[in-house]
Amino acid sequence: MNKFFVMCAAFLTVVLFAGCNKSSTSARTVEQIKESGEIVVAVFSDKKPFGYVDEYGKYQGYDVYFANRIAEDLGVKVKYIPVEATSRVEFLVTGKVDIVLANFTVTPERAEKVDFALPYMKVALGIVSPESALITEPEQLIGKKLIITKGTTAETYFTRNYPDIELLKFDYYAEAYAALLDGRGDAFSTDNTEVLAWAIENPGFAVGVETLGDLDTIAPAVQKGNESLLTWLNDEIVSLAEENFFHKDYEETLRPVYGETADADALVVEGGVIH
């Protein structure tokens, strides 16, 4: 009898585990999201001005502005999940979120694991450093320490192209900037859009390398094979271009940081069409 109960218990455990695992990894269709009344979106909580939490505990930024509109047009509420650069793919693969809108650069490696929608932003790498020891070309970092955030295109680029540069790696953007501020590294490299904004708000630092590597794009990502949500997002991005939505997003969230003379067209992509 005891053996029978043990076998039953083991069987139930396997069944329950399989059921839970299936529900945690399956992608939700647009209809399922609408029925639930909520869309779950991964964003950064510490990457100002693209995704961050303000002094009132509210998510703000260029990516968040877009996510709010997505929820509005779906007729649902939005639930934000803070994410690290290294966990963006994993959050989609495991079904923790419906969409990643965390300044996600499109790369061939990532496209093997997730599906990217049409782009809404252009980006390259940049390098920010103290004005007193300004880095103006990557070669100057050989023998020095370059700060990067794990799981970013900067990590991939410097690992492949400059193996002689020592990389000081952090999980969070806030940690990386703190290391730059207190002198643990000689420079920090990430998206040029971000370091340019950060340098404006932090006197004593400047972006000596404004464009490095290829011109890439930023796009929303969904779980691989989620055609329902991918198609809806692509249609949404095309439709929003009719009202110049992403330029409005820029004016609301980025213009106050970059200033009146900054060129929005250098960053914004409308309707998924790159000019």
Coordinates of C-alpha atoms in Angstrom, one line a residue:
M1 CA 0.0 0.0 0.0
N2 CA 2.8 2.4 0.9
K3 CA 4.5 1.6 -2.4
F4 CA 1.2 2.4 -4.2
F5 CA 0.9 5.8 -2.6
V6 CA 4.5 6.6 -3.3
M7 CA 4.0 5.8 -7.0
C8 CA 0.8 7.9 -7.1
A9 CA 2.5 10.8 -5.4
A10 CA 5.4 10.6 -7.8
F11 CA 3.0 10.6 -10.8
L12 CA 1.1 13.6 -9.5
T13 CA 4.3 15.5 -9.0
V14 CA 5.4 14.9 -12.5
V15 CA 2.0 15.9 -13.9
L16 CA 1.8 19.1 -11.8
F17 CA 5.4 20.0 -12.6
A18 CA 4.8 19.6 -16.3
G19 CA 1.6 21.7 -16.1
C20 CA 3.3 24.5 -14.2
N21 CA 6.2 24.4 -16.5
K22 CA 4.0 24.7 -19.6
S23 CA 2.1 27.6 -18.2
S24 CA 5.2 29.4 -17.3
T25 CA 6.9 29.1 -20.7
S26 CA 4.0 29.5 -23.1
A27 CA 3.5 32.8 -25.0
R28 CA 0.2 34.6 -24.6
T29 CA -1.7 35.6 -27.7
V30 CA -3.2 39.1 -28.2
E31 CA -6.7 37.7 -27.3
Q32 CA -5.4 36.1 -24.1
I33 CA -3.7 39.3 -23.1
K34 CA -6.9 41.2 -23.7
E35 CA -8.9 38.7 -21.7
S36 CA -6.6 38.9 -18.8
G37 CA -6.8 42.7 -18.8
E38 CA -3.1 43.1 -18.4
I39 CA 0.1 43.1 -20.5
V40 CA 3.4 42.3 -18.8
V41 CA 6.3 44.4 -20.1
A42 CA 10.0 44.1 -19.2
V43 CA 11.8 47.5 -19.0
F44 CA 14.9 48.9 -17.3
S45 CA 14.5 50.5 -14.0
D46 CA 17.9 52.3 -13.9
K47 CA 18.6 53.4 -17.5
K48 CA 17.5 57.0 -17.7
P49 CA 16.1 58.4 -19.9
F50 CA 14.9 55.2 -21.6
G51 CA 13.5 53.2 -18.7
Y52 CA 13.8 54.2 -15.0
V53 CA 11.9 54.6 -11.8
D54 CA 11.4 58.2 -10.7
E55 CA 11.3 59.7 -7.2
Y56 CA 7.6 58.8 -6.9
G57 CA 8.2 55.1 -7.7
K58 CA 6.7 55.4 -11.3
Y59 CA 8.3 54.0 -14.4
Q60 CA 9.3 56.7 -16.9
G61 CA 11.3 57.0 -20.1
Y62 CA 11.2 56.6 -23.9
D63 CA 10.5 52.9 -23.7
V64 CA 7.9 53.3 -21.0
Y65 CA 6.0 56.0 -23.0
F66 CA 5.7 53.4 -25.8
A67 CA 4.7 50.6 -23.5
N68 CA 1.9 52.8 -22.0
R69 CA 0.5 53.4 -25.5
I70 CA 0.7 49.7 -26.4
A71 CA -1.4 49.0 -23.3
E72 CA -3.9 51.8 -24.1
D73 CA -4.4 50.5 -27.6
L74 CA -4.9 46.9 -26.4
G75 CA -7.4 48.2 -23.9
V76 CA -5.5 46.7 -20.9
K77 CA -3.4 47.8 -18.0
V78 CA 0.4 47.4 -18.1
K79 CA 2.5 45.6 -15.5
Y80 CA 6.1 46.6 -15.5
I81 CA 8.8 44.0 -14.6
P82 CA 12.3 45.4 -14.0
V83 CA 14.9 43.6 -16.0
E84 CA 18.7 43.4 -16.3
A85 CA 20.5 43.4 -19.6
T86 CA 21.6 39.8 -19.2
S87 CA 18.0 38.5 -18.4
R88 CA 16.0 40.0 -21.2
V89 CA 16.1 36.9 -23.4
E90 CA 15.4 34.6 -20.5
F91 CA 12.4 36.6 -19.4
L92 CA 10.8 36.0 -22.8
V93 CA 11.9 32.3 -23.2
T94 CA 10.4 31.5 -19.8
G95 CA 7.2 33.4 -20.3
K96 CA 7.8 35.9 -17.4
V97 CA 6.8 38.8 -19.7
D98 CA 4.9 39.3 -22.9
I99 CA 7.2 42.0 -24.4
V100 CA 10.7 43.2 -23.7
L101 CA 11.0 47.0 -24.2
A102 CA 14.3 47.4 -22.5
N103 CA 16.4 49.3 -25.0
F104 CA 16.8 46.0 -26.8
T105 CA 19.3 46.1 -29.6
V106 CA 18.6 43.7 -32.5
T107 CA 21.4 41.2 -33.1
P108 CA 21.5 38.0 -35.1
E109 CA 22.4 36.0 -31.9
R110 CA 19.4 37.4 -30.0
A111 CA 17.1 36.9 -33.1
E112 CA 17.8 33.2 -32.8
K113 CA 16.1 33.1 -29.4
V114 CA 13.4 35.8 -29.6
D115 CA 11.3 37.5 -32.3
F116 CA 11.9 41.2 -32.9
A117 CA 9.2 43.5 -34.1
L118 CA 9.9 46.5 -36.3
P119 CA 12.5 49.0 -34.9
Y120 CA 11.6 52.3 -33.3
M121 CA 15.1 53.7 -32.6
K122 CA 18.6 53.8 -34.0
V123 CA 21.7 53.3 -31.9
A124 CA 25.5 52.7 -31.9
L125 CA 28.0 52.4 -29.1
G126 CA 29.6 55.4 -27.3
I127 CA 32.3 55.8 -24.7
V128 CA 32.0 58.3 -21.8
S129 CA 34.9 59.2 -19.6
P130 CA 36.2 62.0 -17.3
E131 CA 36.9 65.2 -19.1
S132 CA 40.3 65.3 -17.4
A133 CA 41.3 62.0 -19.0
L134 CA 39.0 61.9 -22.0
I135 CA 39.0 58.8 -24.1
T136 CA 38.6 59.7 -27.8
E137 CA 39.4 56.3 -29.4
P138 CA 39.1 52.7 -28.2
E139 CA 42.9 52.1 -28.5
Q140 CA 43.5 54.5 -25.6
L141 CA 41.8 52.0 -23.3
I142 CA 44.5 49.3 -23.8
G143 CA 46.1 48.8 -20.4
K144 CA 43.1 50.5 -18.7
K145 CA 39.8 49.4 -17.4
L146 CA 36.6 49.8 -19.4
I147 CA 33.3 49.5 -17.5
I148 CA 30.5 47.6 -19.3
T149 CA 27.2 46.1 -18.3
K150 CA 26.8 42.4 -18.8
G151 CA 24.7 41.1 -21.6
T152 CA 25.0 44.3 -23.7
T153 CA 26.3 44.9 -27.2
A154 CA 29.2 46.7 -25.7
E155 CA 30.4 43.6 -24.0
T156 CA 30.2 41.6 -27.2
Y157 CA 31.9 44.3 -29.3
F158 CA 34.9 44.9 -27.0
T159 CA 35.3 41.2 -26.3
R160 CA 35.5 40.4 -30.0
N161 CA 37.4 43.5 -31.3
Y162 CA 39.6 44.6 -28.4
P163 CA 40.6 41.6 -26.3
D164 CA 43.5 43.5 -24.8
I165 CA 41.2 46.0 -23.0
E166 CA 40.3 44.9 -19.5
L167 CA 36.5 44.9 -19.0
L168 CA 35.1 45.7 -15.6
K169 CA 31.6 44.1 -15.7
F170 CA 28.5 44.9 -13.7
D171 CA 24.9 43.5 -13.7
Y172 CA 23.2 46.8 -13.4
Y173 CA 23.6 50.2 -15.1
A174 CA 23.4 52.0 -11.8
E175 CA 26.4 50.0 -10.6
A176 CA 28.4 50.7 -13.8
Y177 CA 27.8 54.4 -13.5
A178 CA 28.7 54.4 -9.8
A179 CA 32.0 52.7 -10.7
L180 CA 32.7 55.4 -13.3
L181 CA 31.9 58.2 -10.8
D182 CA 34.2 56.8 -8.1
G183 CA 37.1 56.1 -10.4
R184 CA 37.1 52.3 -10.4
G185 CA 37.2 52.3 -14.2
D186 CA 38.6 54.7 -16.8
A187 CA 35.6 54.8 -19.1
F188 CA 32.1 53.3 -19.6
S189 CA 30.7 52.1 -22.9
T190 CA 27.1 51.4 -23.7
D191 CA 24.6 52.8 -26.2
N192 CA 25.6 56.2 -27.4
T193 CA 22.1 57.5 -26.9
E194 CA 22.5 56.8 -23.2
V195 CA 26.0 57.9 -22.5
L196 CA 25.3 61.2 -24.3
A197 CA 22.3 61.8 -22.0
W198 CA 24.2 60.8 -18.9
A199 CA 27.2 63.1 -19.7
I200 CA 24.9 66.0 -20.0
E201 CA 23.5 65.5 -16.5
N202 CA 27.0 64.7 -14.9
P203 CA 29.4 67.6 -15.1
G204 CA 33.1 66.6 -15.5
F205 CA 32.3 63.8 -17.9
A206 CA 32.1 63.8 -21.7
V207 CA 31.5 61.4 -24.6
G208 CA 34.8 61.3 -26.4
V209 CA 33.6 58.5 -28.8
E210 CA 30.1 59.3 -30.0
T211 CA 29.7 56.5 -32.6
L212 CA 31.4 53.1 -32.4
G213 CA 30.7 49.9 -34.3
D214 CA 27.7 49.4 -36.6
L215 CA 24.6 51.4 -36.6
D216 CA 22.0 49.1 -35.0
T217 CA 18.3 49.3 -34.2
I218 CA 16.3 49.0 -31.0
A219 CA 13.0 47.0 -31.3
P220 CA 10.4 45.3 -29.1
A221 CA 10.9 41.6 -28.6
V222 CA 8.4 38.8 -28.0
Q223 CA 8.7 35.1 -27.3
K224 CA 9.9 33.1 -30.3
G225 CA 7.0 32.0 -32.4
N226 CA 4.4 34.3 -30.9
E227 CA 3.0 35.4 -34.3
S228 CA -0.1 36.8 -32.8
L229 CA 1.6 39.5 -30.6
L230 CA 4.4 40.0 -33.2
T231 CA 1.9 40.8 -36.0
W232 CA -0.1 43.1 -33.7
L233 CA 3.1 45.0 -32.6
N234 CA 4.3 45.5 -36.2
D235 CA 0.8 46.8 -37.2
E236 CA 0.9 49.1 -34.2
I237 CA 4.3 50.5 -35.0
V238 CA 3.2 51.2 -38.6
S239 CA 0.0 52.8 -37.5
L240 CA 1.7 55.0 -34.9
A241 CA 3.9 56.5 -37.6
E242 CA 0.8 58.2 -39.1
E243 CA 0.7 60.4 -36.0
N244 CA 4.5 60.8 -35.7
F245 CA 4.2 59.0 -32.4
F246 CA 7.9 58.3 -31.7
H247 CA 8.9 61.9 -32.4
K248 CA 6.2 62.9 -29.8
D249 CA 7.8 60.3 -27.5
Y250 CA 11.2 61.9 -28.0
E251 CA 9.9 65.4 -27.3
E252 CA 8.3 64.3 -24.1
T253 CA 11.0 62.0 -22.7
L254 CA 14.3 62.8 -24.4
R255 CA 14.2 66.4 -25.5
P256 CA 14.5 67.7 -21.9
V257 CA 17.7 65.7 -21.6
Y258 CA 19.4 66.2 -25.0
G259 CA 18.4 69.8 -25.4
E260 CA 16.8 72.0 -28.0
T261 CA 19.5 71.7 -30.6
A262 CA 19.6 67.8 -30.6
D263 CA 18.3 66.1 -33.8
A264 CA 15.5 63.8 -33.1
D265 CA 15.9 62.1 -36.5
A266 CA 19.3 60.9 -35.5
L267 CA 17.6 58.5 -33.1
V268 CA 13.9 58.1 -33.9
V269 CA 12.6 55.5 -36.3
E270 CA 9.0 56.0 -37.4
G271 CA 6.9 53.1 -38.8
G272 CA 9.9 50.7 -38.7
V273 CA 11.5 52.5 -41.7
I274 CA 15.2 53.5 -41.2
H275 CA 16.4 56.6 -43.0

